[in-house]
Tab-separated table of C-alpha atoms and ligand atoms in Angstrom:
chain	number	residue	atom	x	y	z
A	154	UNK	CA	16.453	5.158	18.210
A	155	UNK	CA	16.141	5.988	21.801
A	156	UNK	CA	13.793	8.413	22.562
A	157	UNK	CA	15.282	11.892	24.068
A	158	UNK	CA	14.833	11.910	27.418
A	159	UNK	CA	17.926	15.082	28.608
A	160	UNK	CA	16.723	18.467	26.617
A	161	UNK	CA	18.749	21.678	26.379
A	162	UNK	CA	16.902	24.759	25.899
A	163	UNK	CA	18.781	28.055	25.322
A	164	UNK	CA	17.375	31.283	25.715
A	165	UNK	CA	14.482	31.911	27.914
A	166	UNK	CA	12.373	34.343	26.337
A	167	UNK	CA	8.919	33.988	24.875
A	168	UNK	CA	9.662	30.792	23.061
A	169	UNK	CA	12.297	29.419	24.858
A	170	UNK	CA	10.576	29.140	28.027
A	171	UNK	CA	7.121	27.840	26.017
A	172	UNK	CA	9.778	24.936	24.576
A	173	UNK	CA	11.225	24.386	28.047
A	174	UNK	CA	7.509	24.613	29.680
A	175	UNK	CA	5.983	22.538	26.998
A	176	UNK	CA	8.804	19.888	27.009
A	177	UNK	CA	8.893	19.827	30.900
A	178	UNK	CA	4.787	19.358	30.945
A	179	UNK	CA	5.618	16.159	28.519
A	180	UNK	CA	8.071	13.944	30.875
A	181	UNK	CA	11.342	15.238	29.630
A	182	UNK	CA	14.331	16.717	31.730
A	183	UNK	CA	14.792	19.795	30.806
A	184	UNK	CA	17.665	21.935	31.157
A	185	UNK	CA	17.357	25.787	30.724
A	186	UNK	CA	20.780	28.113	29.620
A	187	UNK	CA	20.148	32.016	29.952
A	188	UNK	CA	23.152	34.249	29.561
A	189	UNK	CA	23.008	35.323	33.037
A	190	UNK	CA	21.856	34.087	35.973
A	191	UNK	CA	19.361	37.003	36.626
A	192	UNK	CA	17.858	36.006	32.925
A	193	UNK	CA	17.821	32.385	33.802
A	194	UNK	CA	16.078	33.584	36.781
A	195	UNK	CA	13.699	35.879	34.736
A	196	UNK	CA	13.067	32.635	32.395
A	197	UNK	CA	12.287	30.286	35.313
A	198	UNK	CA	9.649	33.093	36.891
A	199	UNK	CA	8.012	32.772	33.439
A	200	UNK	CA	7.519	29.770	32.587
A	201	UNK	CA	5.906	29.303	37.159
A	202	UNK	CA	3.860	32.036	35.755
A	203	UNK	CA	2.395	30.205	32.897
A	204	UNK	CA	1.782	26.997	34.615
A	205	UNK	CA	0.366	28.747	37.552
A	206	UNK	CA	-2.068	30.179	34.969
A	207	UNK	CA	-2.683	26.722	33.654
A	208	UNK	CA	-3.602	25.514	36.629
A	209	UNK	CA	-6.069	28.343	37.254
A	210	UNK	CA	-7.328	27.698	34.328
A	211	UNK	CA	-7.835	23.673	34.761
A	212	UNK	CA	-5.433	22.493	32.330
A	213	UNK	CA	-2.976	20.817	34.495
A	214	UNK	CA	-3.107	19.766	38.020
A	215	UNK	CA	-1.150	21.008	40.865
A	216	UNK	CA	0.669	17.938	41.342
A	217	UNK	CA	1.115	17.906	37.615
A	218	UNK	CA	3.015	21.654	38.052
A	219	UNK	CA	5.035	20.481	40.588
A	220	UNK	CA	5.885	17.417	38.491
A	221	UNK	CA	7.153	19.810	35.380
A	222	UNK	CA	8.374	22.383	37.360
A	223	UNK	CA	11.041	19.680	39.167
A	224	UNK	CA	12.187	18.672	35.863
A	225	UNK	CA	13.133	21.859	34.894
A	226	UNK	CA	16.547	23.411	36.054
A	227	UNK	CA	18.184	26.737	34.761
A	228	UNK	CA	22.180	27.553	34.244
A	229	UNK	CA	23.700	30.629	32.846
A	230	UNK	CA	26.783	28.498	31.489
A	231	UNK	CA	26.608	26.437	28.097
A	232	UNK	CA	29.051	23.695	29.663
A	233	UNK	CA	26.070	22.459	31.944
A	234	UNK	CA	24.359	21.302	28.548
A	235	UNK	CA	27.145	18.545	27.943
A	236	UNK	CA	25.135	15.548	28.741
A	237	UNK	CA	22.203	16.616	26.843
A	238	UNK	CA	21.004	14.528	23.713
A	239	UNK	CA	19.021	17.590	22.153
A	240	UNK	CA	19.335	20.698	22.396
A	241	UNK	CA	17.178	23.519	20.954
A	242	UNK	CA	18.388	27.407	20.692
A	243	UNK	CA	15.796	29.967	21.037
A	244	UNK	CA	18.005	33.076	21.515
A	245	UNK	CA	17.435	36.111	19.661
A	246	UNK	CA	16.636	36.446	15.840
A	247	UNK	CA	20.530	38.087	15.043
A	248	UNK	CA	22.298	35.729	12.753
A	249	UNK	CA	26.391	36.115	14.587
A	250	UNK	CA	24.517	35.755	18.106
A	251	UNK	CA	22.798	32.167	16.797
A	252	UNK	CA	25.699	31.441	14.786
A	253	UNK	CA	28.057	32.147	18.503
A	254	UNK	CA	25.507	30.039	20.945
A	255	UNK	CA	25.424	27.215	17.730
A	256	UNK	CA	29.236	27.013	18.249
A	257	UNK	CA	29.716	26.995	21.830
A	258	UNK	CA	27.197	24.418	22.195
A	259	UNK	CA	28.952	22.122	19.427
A	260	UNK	CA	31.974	22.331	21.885
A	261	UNK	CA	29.743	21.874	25.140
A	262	UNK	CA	27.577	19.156	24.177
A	263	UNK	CA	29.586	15.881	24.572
A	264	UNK	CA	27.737	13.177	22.855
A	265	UNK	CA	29.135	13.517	18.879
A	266	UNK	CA	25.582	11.925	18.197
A	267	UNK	CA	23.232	15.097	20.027
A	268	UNK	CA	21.503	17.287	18.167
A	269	UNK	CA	21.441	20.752	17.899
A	270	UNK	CA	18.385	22.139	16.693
A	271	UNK	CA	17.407	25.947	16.003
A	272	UNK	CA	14.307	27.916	16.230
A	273	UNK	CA	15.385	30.860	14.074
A	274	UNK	CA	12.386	32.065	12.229
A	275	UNK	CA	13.941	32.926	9.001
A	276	UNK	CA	18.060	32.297	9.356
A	277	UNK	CA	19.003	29.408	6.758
A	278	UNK	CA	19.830	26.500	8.602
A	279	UNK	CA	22.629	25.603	6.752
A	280	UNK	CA	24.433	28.902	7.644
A	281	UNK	CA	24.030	27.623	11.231
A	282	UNK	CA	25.153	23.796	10.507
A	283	UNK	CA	28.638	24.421	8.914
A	284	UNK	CA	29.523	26.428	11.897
A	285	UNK	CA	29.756	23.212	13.657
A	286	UNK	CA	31.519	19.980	13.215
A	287	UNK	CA	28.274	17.933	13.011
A	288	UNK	CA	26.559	19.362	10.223
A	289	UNK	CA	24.836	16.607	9.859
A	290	UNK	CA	23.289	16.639	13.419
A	291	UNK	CA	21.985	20.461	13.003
A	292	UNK	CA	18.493	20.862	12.370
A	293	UNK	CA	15.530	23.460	11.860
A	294	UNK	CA	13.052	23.538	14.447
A	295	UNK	CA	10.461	26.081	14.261
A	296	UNK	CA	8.044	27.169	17.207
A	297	UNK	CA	4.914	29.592	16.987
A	298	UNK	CA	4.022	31.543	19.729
A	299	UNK	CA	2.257	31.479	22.269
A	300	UNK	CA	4.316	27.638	21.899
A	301	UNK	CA	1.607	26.077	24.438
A	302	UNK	CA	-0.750	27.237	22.206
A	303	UNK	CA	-0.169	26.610	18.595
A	304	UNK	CA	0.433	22.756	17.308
A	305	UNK	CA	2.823	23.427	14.616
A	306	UNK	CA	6.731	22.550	14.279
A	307	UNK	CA	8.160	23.507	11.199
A	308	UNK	CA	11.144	20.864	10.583
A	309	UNK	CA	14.088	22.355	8.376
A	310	UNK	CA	16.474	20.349	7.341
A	311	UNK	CA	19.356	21.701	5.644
A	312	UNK	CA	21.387	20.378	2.923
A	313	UNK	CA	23.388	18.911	5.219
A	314	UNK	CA	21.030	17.240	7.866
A	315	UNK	CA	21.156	13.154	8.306
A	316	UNK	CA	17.373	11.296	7.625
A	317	UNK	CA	17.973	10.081	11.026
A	318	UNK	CA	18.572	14.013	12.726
A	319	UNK	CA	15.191	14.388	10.620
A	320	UNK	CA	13.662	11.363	12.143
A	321	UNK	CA	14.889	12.391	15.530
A	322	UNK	CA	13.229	15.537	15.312
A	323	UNK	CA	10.015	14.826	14.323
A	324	UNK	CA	10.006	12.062	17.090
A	325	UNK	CA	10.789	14.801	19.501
A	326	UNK	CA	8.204	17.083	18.390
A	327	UNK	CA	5.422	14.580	18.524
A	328	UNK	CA	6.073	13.861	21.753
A	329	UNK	CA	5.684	17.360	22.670
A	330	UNK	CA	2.288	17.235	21.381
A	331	UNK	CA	3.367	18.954	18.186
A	332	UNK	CA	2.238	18.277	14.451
A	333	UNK	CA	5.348	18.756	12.313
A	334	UNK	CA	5.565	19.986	8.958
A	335	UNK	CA	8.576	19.438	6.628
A	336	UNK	CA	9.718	23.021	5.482
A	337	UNK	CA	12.412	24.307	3.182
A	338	UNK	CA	15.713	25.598	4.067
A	339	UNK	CA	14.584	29.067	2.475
A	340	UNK	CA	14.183	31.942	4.692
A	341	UNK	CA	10.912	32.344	6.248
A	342	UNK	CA	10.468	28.250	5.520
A	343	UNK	CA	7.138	27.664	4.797
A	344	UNK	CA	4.790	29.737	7.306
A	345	UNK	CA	6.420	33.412	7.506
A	346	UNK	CA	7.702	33.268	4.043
A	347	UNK	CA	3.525	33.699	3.685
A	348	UNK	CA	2.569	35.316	6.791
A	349	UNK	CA	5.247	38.001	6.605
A	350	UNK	CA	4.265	39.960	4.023
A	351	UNK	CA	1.012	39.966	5.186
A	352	UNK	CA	1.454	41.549	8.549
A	353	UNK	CA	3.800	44.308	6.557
A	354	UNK	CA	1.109	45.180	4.254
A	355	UNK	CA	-0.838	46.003	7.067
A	356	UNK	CA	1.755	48.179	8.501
A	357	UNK	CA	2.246	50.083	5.245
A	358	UNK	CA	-1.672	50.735	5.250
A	359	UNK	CA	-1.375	52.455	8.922
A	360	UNK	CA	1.937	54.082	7.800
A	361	UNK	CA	0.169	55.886	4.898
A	362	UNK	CA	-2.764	56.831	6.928
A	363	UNK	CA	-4.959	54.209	4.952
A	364	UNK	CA	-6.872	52.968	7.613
A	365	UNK	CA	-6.361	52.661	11.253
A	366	UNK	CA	-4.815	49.649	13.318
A	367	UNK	CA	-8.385	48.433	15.452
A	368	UNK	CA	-10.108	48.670	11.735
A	369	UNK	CA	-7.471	46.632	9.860
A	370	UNK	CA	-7.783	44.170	12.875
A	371	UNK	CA	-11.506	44.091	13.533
A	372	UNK	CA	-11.693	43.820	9.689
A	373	UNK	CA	-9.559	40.604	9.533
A	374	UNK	CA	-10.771	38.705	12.725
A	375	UNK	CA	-14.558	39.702	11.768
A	376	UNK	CA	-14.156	38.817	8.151
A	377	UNK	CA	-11.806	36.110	7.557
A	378	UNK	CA	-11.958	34.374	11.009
A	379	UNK	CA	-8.607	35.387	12.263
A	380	UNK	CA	-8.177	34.892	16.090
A	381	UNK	CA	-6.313	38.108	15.942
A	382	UNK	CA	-5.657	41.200	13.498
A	383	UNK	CA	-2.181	41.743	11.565
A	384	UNK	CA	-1.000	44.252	14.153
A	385	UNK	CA	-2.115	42.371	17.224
A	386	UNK	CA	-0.142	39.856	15.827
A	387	UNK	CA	2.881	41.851	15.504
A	388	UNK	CA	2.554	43.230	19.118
A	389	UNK	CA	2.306	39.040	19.972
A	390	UNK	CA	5.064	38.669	18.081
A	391	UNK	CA	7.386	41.564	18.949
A	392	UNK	CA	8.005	44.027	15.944
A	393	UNK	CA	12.306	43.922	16.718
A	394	UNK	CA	11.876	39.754	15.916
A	395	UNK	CA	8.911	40.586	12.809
A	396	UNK	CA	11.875	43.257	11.323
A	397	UNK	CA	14.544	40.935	11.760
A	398	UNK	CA	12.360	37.858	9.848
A	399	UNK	CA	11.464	40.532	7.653
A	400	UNK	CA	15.575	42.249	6.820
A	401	UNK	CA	16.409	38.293	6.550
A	402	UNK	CA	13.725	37.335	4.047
A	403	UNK	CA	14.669	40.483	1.776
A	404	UNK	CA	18.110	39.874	2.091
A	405	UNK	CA	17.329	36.104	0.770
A	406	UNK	CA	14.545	37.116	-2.309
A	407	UNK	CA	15.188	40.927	-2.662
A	408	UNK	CA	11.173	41.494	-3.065
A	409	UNK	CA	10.139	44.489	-1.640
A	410	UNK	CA	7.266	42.984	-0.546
A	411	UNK	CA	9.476	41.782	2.534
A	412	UNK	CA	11.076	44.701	3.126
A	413	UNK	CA	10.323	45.934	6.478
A	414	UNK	CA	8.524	49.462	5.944
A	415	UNK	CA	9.831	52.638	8.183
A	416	UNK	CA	7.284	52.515	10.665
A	417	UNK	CA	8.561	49.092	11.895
A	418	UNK	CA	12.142	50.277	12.200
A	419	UNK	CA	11.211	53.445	13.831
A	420	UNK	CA	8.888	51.610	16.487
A	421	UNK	CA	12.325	49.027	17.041
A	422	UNK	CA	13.720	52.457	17.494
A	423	UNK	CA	11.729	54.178	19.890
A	424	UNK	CA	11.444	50.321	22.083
A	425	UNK	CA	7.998	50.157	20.989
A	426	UNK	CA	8.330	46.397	20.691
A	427	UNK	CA	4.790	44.965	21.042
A	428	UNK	CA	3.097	43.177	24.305
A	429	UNK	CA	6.831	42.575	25.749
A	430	UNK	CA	7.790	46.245	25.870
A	431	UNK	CA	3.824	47.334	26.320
A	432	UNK	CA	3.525	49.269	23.401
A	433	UNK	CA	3.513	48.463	20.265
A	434	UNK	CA	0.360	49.071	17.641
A	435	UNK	CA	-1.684	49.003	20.899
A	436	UNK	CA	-0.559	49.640	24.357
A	437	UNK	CA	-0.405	46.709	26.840
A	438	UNK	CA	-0.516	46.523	31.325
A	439	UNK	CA	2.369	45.816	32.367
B	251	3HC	N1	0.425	30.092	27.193
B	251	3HC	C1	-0.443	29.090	27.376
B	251	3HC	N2	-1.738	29.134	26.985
B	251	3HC	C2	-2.153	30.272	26.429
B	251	3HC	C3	-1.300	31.373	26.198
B	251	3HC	C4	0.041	31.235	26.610
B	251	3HC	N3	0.943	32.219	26.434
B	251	3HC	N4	-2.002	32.356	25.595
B	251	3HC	C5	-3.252	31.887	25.453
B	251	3HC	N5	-3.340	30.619	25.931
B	251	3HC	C6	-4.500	29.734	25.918
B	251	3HC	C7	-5.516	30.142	26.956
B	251	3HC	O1	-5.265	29.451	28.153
B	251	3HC	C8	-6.817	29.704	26.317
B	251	3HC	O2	-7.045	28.342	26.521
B	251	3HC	P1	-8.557	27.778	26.726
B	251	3HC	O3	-9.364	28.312	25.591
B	251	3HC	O4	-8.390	26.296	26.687
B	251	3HC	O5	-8.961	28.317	28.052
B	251	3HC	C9	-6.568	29.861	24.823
B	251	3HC	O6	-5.141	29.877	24.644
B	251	3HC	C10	-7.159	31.137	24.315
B	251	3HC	O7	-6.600	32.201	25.079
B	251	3HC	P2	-7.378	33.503	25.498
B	251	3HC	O8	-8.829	33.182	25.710
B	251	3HC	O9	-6.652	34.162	26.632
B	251	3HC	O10	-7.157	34.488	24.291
B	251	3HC	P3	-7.539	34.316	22.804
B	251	3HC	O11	-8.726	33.464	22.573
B	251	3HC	O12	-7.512	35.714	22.313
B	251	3HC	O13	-6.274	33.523	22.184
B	251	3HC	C11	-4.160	33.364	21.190
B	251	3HC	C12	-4.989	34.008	22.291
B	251	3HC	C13	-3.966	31.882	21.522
B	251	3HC	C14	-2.826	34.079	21.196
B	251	3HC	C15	-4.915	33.486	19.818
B	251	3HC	O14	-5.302	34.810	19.640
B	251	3HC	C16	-4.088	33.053	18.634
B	251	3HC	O15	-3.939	31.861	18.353
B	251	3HC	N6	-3.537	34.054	17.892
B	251	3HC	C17	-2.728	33.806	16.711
B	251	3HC	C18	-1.320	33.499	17.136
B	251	3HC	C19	-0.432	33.219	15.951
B	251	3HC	O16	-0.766	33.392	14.803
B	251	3HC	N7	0.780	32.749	16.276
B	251	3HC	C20	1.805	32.515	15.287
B	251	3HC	C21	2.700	33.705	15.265
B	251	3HC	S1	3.959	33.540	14.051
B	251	3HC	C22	5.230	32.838	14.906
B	251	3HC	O17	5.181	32.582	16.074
B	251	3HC	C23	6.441	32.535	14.098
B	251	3HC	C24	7.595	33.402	14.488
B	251	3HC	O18	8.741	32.929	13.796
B	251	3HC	C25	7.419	34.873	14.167
């Protein structure tokens, strides 16, 4: 099994560009497709951001910037991902746009061997495989956010997944420095399908007026050693990706427990959209 050593990314948004930065800062070529070029532009000023603030912060050198940063290159056309031996899409969570980019990448990607992994939070993976004509080379691959940050890959495979896709992939996501976990192909996996419902209880209790956002927060990082509240969570998160997890994991179990309550859809409405948009629960500098 050769190790992958030619990564596609897709999408360049929060965890796209923590894959590509994270995958770049571990050795690997890493290829970057945005939709346009003033996205994949947007992506690359990103993830320089983030290793600039890595460096300020001591946890990589210079040199070691420079390094990662030359490994990384950016296209706004799926055909530049045809050599690639991996490829992971991070585009939004909307089931026909994953289901388009899943497609055109089956066509783009030349070897009949690469894999095409996805990092929907809550989309069954199967859904995305038989869109393709290597079902057996489509995989779950599941991020958390901030992706530097947190150690965990949830690894989905579907029904219709090879043991040596599987193998690939966990391969791949040790030697991004991740710990993988196997997961279920059920929406929400294993993590959100518990987290979820959580963070949506706490919006219902500041919908009916139960208790206030900084208390529910300060209550859950003071008491049960949270590094952050429900709702700063959400605003991490982005509330139009936690109400799309959310609509997918009802549509999937029909509990209302994961039924996204009106004040989530509303703030989607109004572009109240968390840290990204800055405001969400709490408002954010720009
Ligand atoms: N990129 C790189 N490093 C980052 C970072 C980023 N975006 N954000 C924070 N860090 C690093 C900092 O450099 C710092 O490192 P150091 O301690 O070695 O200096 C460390 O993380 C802590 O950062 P800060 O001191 O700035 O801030 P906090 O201590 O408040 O931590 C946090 C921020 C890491 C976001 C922490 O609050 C946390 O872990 N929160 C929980 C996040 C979580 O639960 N994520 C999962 C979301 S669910 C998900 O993603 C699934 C999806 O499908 C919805």
């Amino acid at each position: 099994m050769d190790p992958v050593t030619r990564l596609g990314v897709v999408g360049c948004g929060l965890m796209g560009s923590g894959i590509a930065e994270v995958a770049a800062r571990n050795g690997i070529d890493v290829r970057v497709a945005e939709a346009t070029h003033h996205a994949a532009e947007a992506g690359r000023r990103r993830i320089t951001a983030s290793m600039d603030r890595g460096v300020q912060r001591g946890k990589l050198s210079q040199e070691q910037r420079d390094q990662a940063l030359a490994r990384l290159s950016f296209t706004h056309d799926l055909g530049d991902m045809a050599d690639r031996q991996f490829v992971i899409e991070a585009v939004a969570e909307n089931r026909d746009i994953k289901a388009d980019v899943i497609r055109a990448l089956d066509k783009a990607v030349e070897d009949p061997a690469a894999i095409l992994a996805t990092n929907t939070s809550s989309i069954p993976i199967v859904d995305l495989a038989v869109v393709t004509e290597r079902p057996a080379q489509v995989v779950g691959m599941h991020f958390f956010n901030p992706v530097p940050v947190q150690q965990l890959v949830e690894l989905i495979p579907a029904l219709t997944t090879s043991e040596e896709t599987v193998r690939r992939t966990h391969d791949l996501a040790g030697r991004l420095g991740k710990q993988a976990i196997k997961a279920p192909d059920r929406s929400g996996f294993v993590v959100n399908a518990l987290l979820v419902p959580y963070l949506l209880s706490a919006v219902r209790m500041v919908e009916s007026g139960a208790a206030r956002p900084d208390d529910i927060d300060r209550g859950m990082e003071l008491g049960c050693a949270h590094p952050m509240g429900p709702l700063r969570l959400l605003d991490l998160i982005g509330l139009d990706t936690a109400s799309a997890v959310a609509e997918s994991l009802y549509e999937e179990f029909k509990e209302p427990l994961y039924a996204p309550p009106a004040l989530l859809r509303r703030m989607v409405a109004a572009g109240h959209l968390g840290r990204k948009s800055g405001r969400g629960f709490y408002t954010y500098d720009a």
